Amino acid sequence: MESEPLMLAFCCHYCAYAAADLAGSMRLQYPSNVRVLRLPCTGKLEVNYLMTAFEHGIDGVIVAGCLEGGCHFLEGNLRARKRVERAKKLLAEIGLEPERVEMFNLSSAEGIRFAEIVTEMSQRVARLGPSPLRPDHETVHRNIQQMTDQAEAALRGAKHDCCRSQECA
Amino acid sequence: MIVADRKNVREVRDMIKDHKRVLLVGCGTCVTVCLAGGEREVGILGSALRMSLRLLGHKEVVVDQCTIERQCEDAFIDALAPRVAEYDAICSLACGAGVQALAERFPNTPIYPGLNTQFIGILESQGVWTEKCAGCGNCRLGQFAGICPITRCAKRQFNGPCGGSQDGHCEVNPDTDCAWQLIYDRAKSTGNTAFLEAIADPQDWSTSLDGGPRKVVREDQCIAGLGPKA
């Protein structure tokens, strides 16, 4: 657990998120250490999202948007690529490896490609080693426990509609 | 507007690393518009600095952040004043005027610049800003068809173009339009080319960066007893 990289995947609703869903339907195997976050478009991604993720000790980040020319909002994926490039420059200035974040393009039909991307990035980040900003093992577990407790509390609250809540949807 | 650019994270980190609590202060006017020092950029730099300090072994340094409406005016700094006592240094993401306004307001707090102030300019296209005004204090745009030869001609020529104007571009930088080509084109399109025949007088540079900081005084606007310092 301690040496397993912690990964985030910012996925576009129209392609990569559907591809991840397809990968699941196809029973494809890929590393379980990636947490998928859905965006309405990768154009929603801000450099701050990436910086905050690394500040909290994430080891690697995947940004997965539509194929170039295929963005539902015309050029959100092209903007995301530029923001990823900017984040790479900032990481280099900070002293973290820019390879820890990467932009990928795929379509919603590419479940196999999604599994490949996660595997490829997971291997790359494992080679780089854990982020030097990663909290110690106990803190990671404490954070996970807190998140689990919050999720369970939310589920117990009958009035709280998780699917509609901005915080937990 | 005033256009600025961010400093390298390491440069800012090295300025603040010996303090315990640092407040990053953004500015909501010019530098927000030129995407250098607004709320979003303050958030990014704050995150980058915290990471960089931790990697350098300065884990104890606290970096917090906030953005005020305008740093170059004392009345807007009021919003910041109650928080400053909690910090032993401020890093300002404003133009040089904003940084100095904070320095004057908080005489006992070290102030560091987070940006490099570049010039007075305009947005040319998304993500690209170009210099348009040198703030020379003696505007002669009316004489040059609305194109400033001081700012836009690499040689600051008042009687151009020079021999280096090639296909409408400057010999100093082929990516730059020749200011005198622009002046000539605009003179033609406005139907007034007569001024091109005349010799333009030299500039009176005494109104520019000369004799210390310049000052504009509007006596009718000065409040009695609070007038300009002698």
GROMACS .gro file of C-alpha atoms in nm, chain B:
model
  230
  170MET     CA    1  -0.359   4.870  -1.826
  171ILE     CA    2  -0.040   4.778  -1.646
  172VAL     CA    3   0.090   4.443  -1.767
  173ALA     CA    4   0.297   4.218  -1.545
  174ASP     CA    5   0.441   3.869  -1.554
  175ARG     CA    6   0.497   3.623  -1.273
  176LYS     CA    7   0.836   3.564  -1.122
  177ASN     CA    8   0.995   3.222  -1.111
  178VAL     CA    9   0.865   3.022  -0.814
  179ARG     CA   10   1.218   2.965  -0.686
  180GLU     CA   11   1.296   3.337  -0.688
  181VAL     CA   12   0.988   3.413  -0.478
  182ARG     CA   13   1.055   3.115  -0.251
  183ASP     CA   14   1.410   3.233  -0.180
  184MET     CA   15   1.280   3.577  -0.085
  185ILE     CA   16   1.029   3.448   0.170
  186LYS     CA   17   1.187   3.127   0.299
  187ASP     CA   18   1.332   3.281   0.616
  188HIS     CA   19   0.993   3.400   0.742
  189LYS     CA   20   0.747   3.197   0.944
  190ARG     CA   21   0.414   3.330   0.821
  191VAL     CA   22   0.375   3.488   0.479
  192LEU     CA   23   0.065   3.639   0.323
  193LEU     CA   24   0.034   3.639  -0.055
  194VAL     CA   25  -0.177   3.934  -0.162
  195GLY     CA   26  -0.331   3.952  -0.507
  196CYS     CA   27  -0.472   4.259  -0.680
  197GLY     CA   28  -0.810   4.262  -0.851
  198THR     CA   29  -0.742   4.519  -1.122
  199CYS     CA   30  -0.480   4.532  -1.400
  200VAL     CA   31  -0.284   4.223  -1.301
  201THR     CA   32  -0.604   4.019  -1.274
  202VAL     CA   33  -0.693   4.116  -1.631
  203CYS     CA   34  -0.346   4.026  -1.759
  204LEU     CA   35  -0.365   3.695  -1.571
  205ALA     CA   36  -0.062   3.757  -1.354
  206GLY     CA   37  -0.177   3.846  -1.004
  207GLY     CA   38  -0.548   3.790  -0.959
  208GLU     CA   39  -0.723   3.547  -0.728
  209ARG     CA   40  -0.654   3.247  -0.953
  210GLU     CA   41  -0.285   3.321  -0.995
  211VAL     CA   42  -0.248   3.386  -0.622
  212GLY     CA   43  -0.394   3.040  -0.561
  213ILE     CA   44  -0.153   2.879  -0.806
  214LEU     CA   45   0.153   3.058  -0.669
  215GLY     CA   46   0.045   2.987  -0.310
  216SER     CA   47   0.022   2.618  -0.386
  217ALA     CA   48   0.354   2.621  -0.573
  218LEU     CA   49   0.531   2.806  -0.290
  219ARG     CA   50   0.403   2.574  -0.020
  220MET     CA   51   0.523   2.273  -0.218
  221SER     CA   52   0.857   2.433  -0.301
  222LEU     CA   53   0.919   2.532   0.063
  223ARG     CA   54   0.837   2.183   0.184
  224LEU     CA   55   1.075   2.031  -0.069
  225LEU     CA   56   1.346   2.271   0.047
  226GLY     CA   57   1.293   2.159   0.406
  227HIS     CA   58   1.115   2.474   0.525
  228LYS     CA   59   0.804   2.287   0.634
  229GLU     CA   60   0.727   2.533   0.912
  230VAL     CA   61   0.666   2.830   0.679
  231VAL     CA   62   0.294   2.912   0.654
  232VAL     CA   63   0.184   3.067   0.323
  233ASP     CA   64  -0.170   3.203   0.317
  234GLN     CA   65  -0.333   3.404   0.043
  235CYS     CA   66  -0.596   3.667  -0.026
  236THR     CA   67  -0.685   3.912  -0.300
  237ILE     CA   68  -0.803   4.268  -0.253
  238GLU     CA   69  -0.985   4.487  -0.504
  239ARG     CA   70  -0.697   4.724  -0.566
  240GLN     CA   71  -0.354   4.746  -0.408
  241CYS     CA   72  -0.249   5.086  -0.541
  242GLU     CA   73  -0.506   5.278  -0.339
  243ASP     CA   74  -0.492   5.309   0.036
  244ALA     CA   75  -0.870   5.291   0.083
  245PHE     CA   76  -0.877   4.942  -0.066
  246ILE     CA   77  -0.587   4.826   0.152
  247ASP     CA   78  -0.818   4.875   0.454
  248ALA     CA   79  -0.969   4.534   0.378
  249LEU     CA   80  -0.627   4.378   0.423
  250ALA     CA   81  -0.511   4.570   0.730
  251PRO     CA   82  -0.669   4.352   1.006
  252ARG     CA   83  -0.493   4.040   0.878
  253VAL     CA   84  -0.144   4.180   0.837
  254ALA     CA   85  -0.055   4.162   1.206
  255GLU     CA   86  -0.084   3.782   1.186
  256TYR     CA   87   0.201   3.760   0.934
  257ASP     CA   88   0.566   3.853   0.943
  258ALA     CA   89   0.597   3.917   0.568
  259ILE     CA   90   0.382   3.997   0.265
  260CYS     CA   91   0.439   3.891  -0.093
  261SER     CA   92   0.246   4.120  -0.325
  262LEU     CA   93   0.119   4.004  -0.661
  263ALA     CA   94   0.055   4.354  -0.787
  264CYS     CA   95   0.242   4.598  -1.008
  265GLY     CA   96   0.530   4.797  -0.858
  266ALA     CA   97   0.285   5.066  -0.749
  267GLY     CA   98   0.081   4.813  -0.550
  268VAL     CA   99   0.389   4.667  -0.385
  269GLN     CA  100   0.503   5.015  -0.277
  270ALA     CA  101   0.154   5.111  -0.159
  271LEU     CA  102   0.161   4.812   0.077
  272ALA     CA  103   0.514   4.902   0.187
  273GLU     CA  104   0.401   5.255   0.276
  274ARG     CA  105   0.091   5.133   0.457
  275PHE     CA  106   0.269   4.865   0.662
  276PRO     CA  107   0.606   5.016   0.759
  277ASN     CA  108   0.705   4.731   0.991
  278THR     CA  109   0.626   4.440   0.759
  279PRO     CA  110   0.871   4.320   0.493
  280ILE     CA  111   0.711   4.334   0.146
  281TYR     CA  112   0.831   4.125  -0.148
  282PRO     CA  113   0.726   4.144  -0.514
  283GLY     CA  114   0.577   3.832  -0.671
  284LEU     CA  115   0.557   3.982  -1.020
  285ASN     CA  116   0.777   4.159  -1.269
  286THR     CA  117   0.591   4.470  -1.384
  287GLN     CA  118   0.641   4.503  -1.757
  288PHE     CA  119   0.464   4.794  -1.926
  289ILE     CA  120   0.145   4.987  -2.002
  290GLY     CA  121  -0.019   4.793  -2.280
  291ILE     CA  122  -0.325   4.631  -2.427
  292LEU     CA  123  -0.450   4.283  -2.498
  293GLU     CA  124  -0.346   4.210  -2.855
  294SER     CA  125  -0.504   3.864  -2.872
  295GLN     CA  126  -0.595   3.611  -2.606
  296GLY     CA  127  -0.286   3.555  -2.394
  297VAL     CA  128  -0.078   3.818  -2.576
  298TRP     CA  129  -0.019   4.170  -2.443
  299THR     CA  130   0.183   4.440  -2.615
  300GLU     CA  131   0.333   4.765  -2.496
  301LYS     CA  132   0.162   5.079  -2.620
  302CYS     CA  133   0.259   5.363  -2.388
  303ALA     CA  134   0.586   5.462  -2.225
  304GLY     CA  135   0.424   5.715  -1.990
  305CYS     CA  136   0.660   5.987  -2.117
  306GLY     CA  137   0.448   6.269  -1.975
  307ASN     CA  138   0.423   6.457  -2.304
  308CYS     CA  139   0.181   6.275  -2.533
  309ARG     CA  140   0.223   6.345  -2.902
  310LEU     CA  141  -0.002   6.075  -3.043
  311GLY     CA  142  -0.198   6.347  -3.222
  312GLN     CA  143   0.110   6.424  -3.431
  313PHE     CA  144   0.166   6.063  -3.531
  314ALA     CA  145  -0.176   5.940  -3.641
  315GLY     CA  146  -0.241   5.775  -3.305
  316ILE     CA  147   0.062   5.544  -3.317
  317CYS     CA  148   0.332   5.606  -3.056
  318PRO     CA  149   0.683   5.607  -3.207
  319ILE     CA  150   0.841   5.617  -2.862
  320THR     CA  151   0.692   5.287  -2.757
  321ARG     CA  152   0.648   5.107  -3.084
  322CYS     CA  153   0.958   5.205  -3.281
  323ALA     CA  154   1.268   5.018  -3.163
  324LYS     CA  155   1.477   5.331  -3.234
  325ARG     CA  156   1.221   5.577  -3.095
  326GLN     CA  157   1.243   5.779  -3.413
  327PHE     CA  158   1.026   6.086  -3.451
  328ASN     CA  159   1.110   6.117  -3.818
  329GLY     CA  160   1.088   5.771  -3.965
  330PRO     CA  161   1.095   5.523  -4.105
  331CYS     CA  162   1.458   5.425  -4.083
  332GLY     CA  163   1.637   5.219  -4.348
  333GLY     CA  164   1.565   4.901  -4.157
  334SER     CA  165   1.192   4.897  -4.227
  335GLN     CA  166   1.138   4.585  -4.437
  336ASP     CA  167   0.800   4.482  -4.577
  337GLY     CA  168   0.628   4.658  -4.289
  338HIS     CA  169   0.843   4.491  -4.025
  339CYS     CA  170   1.122   4.611  -3.800
  340GLU     CA  171   1.482   4.507  -3.863
  341VAL     CA  172   1.539   4.476  -3.489
  342ASN     CA  173   1.270   4.211  -3.457
  343PRO     CA  174   1.096   4.080  -3.771
  344ASP     CA  175   0.794   3.983  -3.557
  345THR     CA  176   0.736   4.349  -3.477
  346ASP     CA  177   0.547   4.578  -3.708
  347CYS     CA  178   0.737   4.886  -3.820
  348ALA     CA  179   0.578   5.171  -3.623
  349TRP     CA  180   0.641   5.413  -3.907
  350GLN     CA  181   0.476   5.182  -4.159
  351LEU     CA  182   0.174   5.177  -3.926
  352ILE     CA  183   0.184   5.558  -3.895
  353TYR     CA  184   0.204   5.596  -4.273
  354ASP     CA  185  -0.080   5.347  -4.336
  355ARG     CA  186  -0.301   5.511  -4.080
  356ALA     CA  187  -0.223   5.858  -4.211
  357LYS     CA  188  -0.337   5.746  -4.555
  358SER     CA  189  -0.655   5.582  -4.426
  359THR     CA  190  -0.748   5.893  -4.227
  360GLY     CA  191  -0.673   6.119  -4.525
  361ASN     CA  192  -0.409   6.326  -4.350
  362THR     CA  193  -0.060   6.270  -4.484
  363ALA     CA  194   0.058   6.630  -4.472
  364PHE     CA  195   0.236   6.585  -4.139
  365LEU     CA  196   0.465   6.326  -4.296
  366GLU     CA  197   0.632   6.605  -4.494
  367ALA     CA  198   0.719   6.808  -4.186
  368ILE     CA  199   1.014   6.753  -3.956
  369ALA     CA  200   0.889   6.654  -3.610
  370ASP     CA  201   1.054   6.838  -3.320
  371PRO     CA  202   1.262   6.647  -3.068
  372GLN     CA  203   1.078   6.525  -2.758
  373ASP     CA  204   1.093   6.721  -2.435
  374TRP     CA  205   1.217   6.445  -2.211
  375SER     CA  206   1.208   6.660  -1.899
  376THR     CA  207   0.857   6.526  -1.838
  377SER     CA  208   0.975   6.167  -1.855
  378LEU     CA  209   1.186   5.975  -1.602
  379ASP     CA  210   1.381   6.279  -1.496
  380GLY     CA  211   1.430   6.446  -1.161
  381GLY     CA  212   1.283   6.175  -0.944
  382PRO     CA  213   0.922   6.053  -0.916
  383ARG     CA  214   0.670   6.256  -1.109
  384LYS     CA  215   0.356   6.390  -0.949
  385VAL     CA  216   0.018   6.500  -1.075
  386VAL     CA  217  -0.160   6.755  -0.856
  387ARG     CA  218  -0.520   6.867  -0.902
  388GLU     CA  219  -0.557   7.159  -0.666
  389ASP     CA  220  -0.935   7.168  -0.714
  390GLN     CA  221  -0.956   6.809  -0.591
  391CYS     CA  222  -0.722   6.847  -0.293
  392ILE     CA  223  -0.892   6.860   0.045
  393ALA     CA  224  -0.784   7.157   0.259
  394GLY     CA  225  -0.523   7.056   0.513
  395LEU     CA  226  -0.461   6.726   0.334
  396GLY     CA  227  -0.305   6.875   0.023
  397PRO     CA  228   0.004   6.749  -0.153
  398LYS     CA  229   0.323   6.732   0.043
  399ALA     CA  230   0.571   7.006  -0.042
   0.00000   0.00000   0.00000
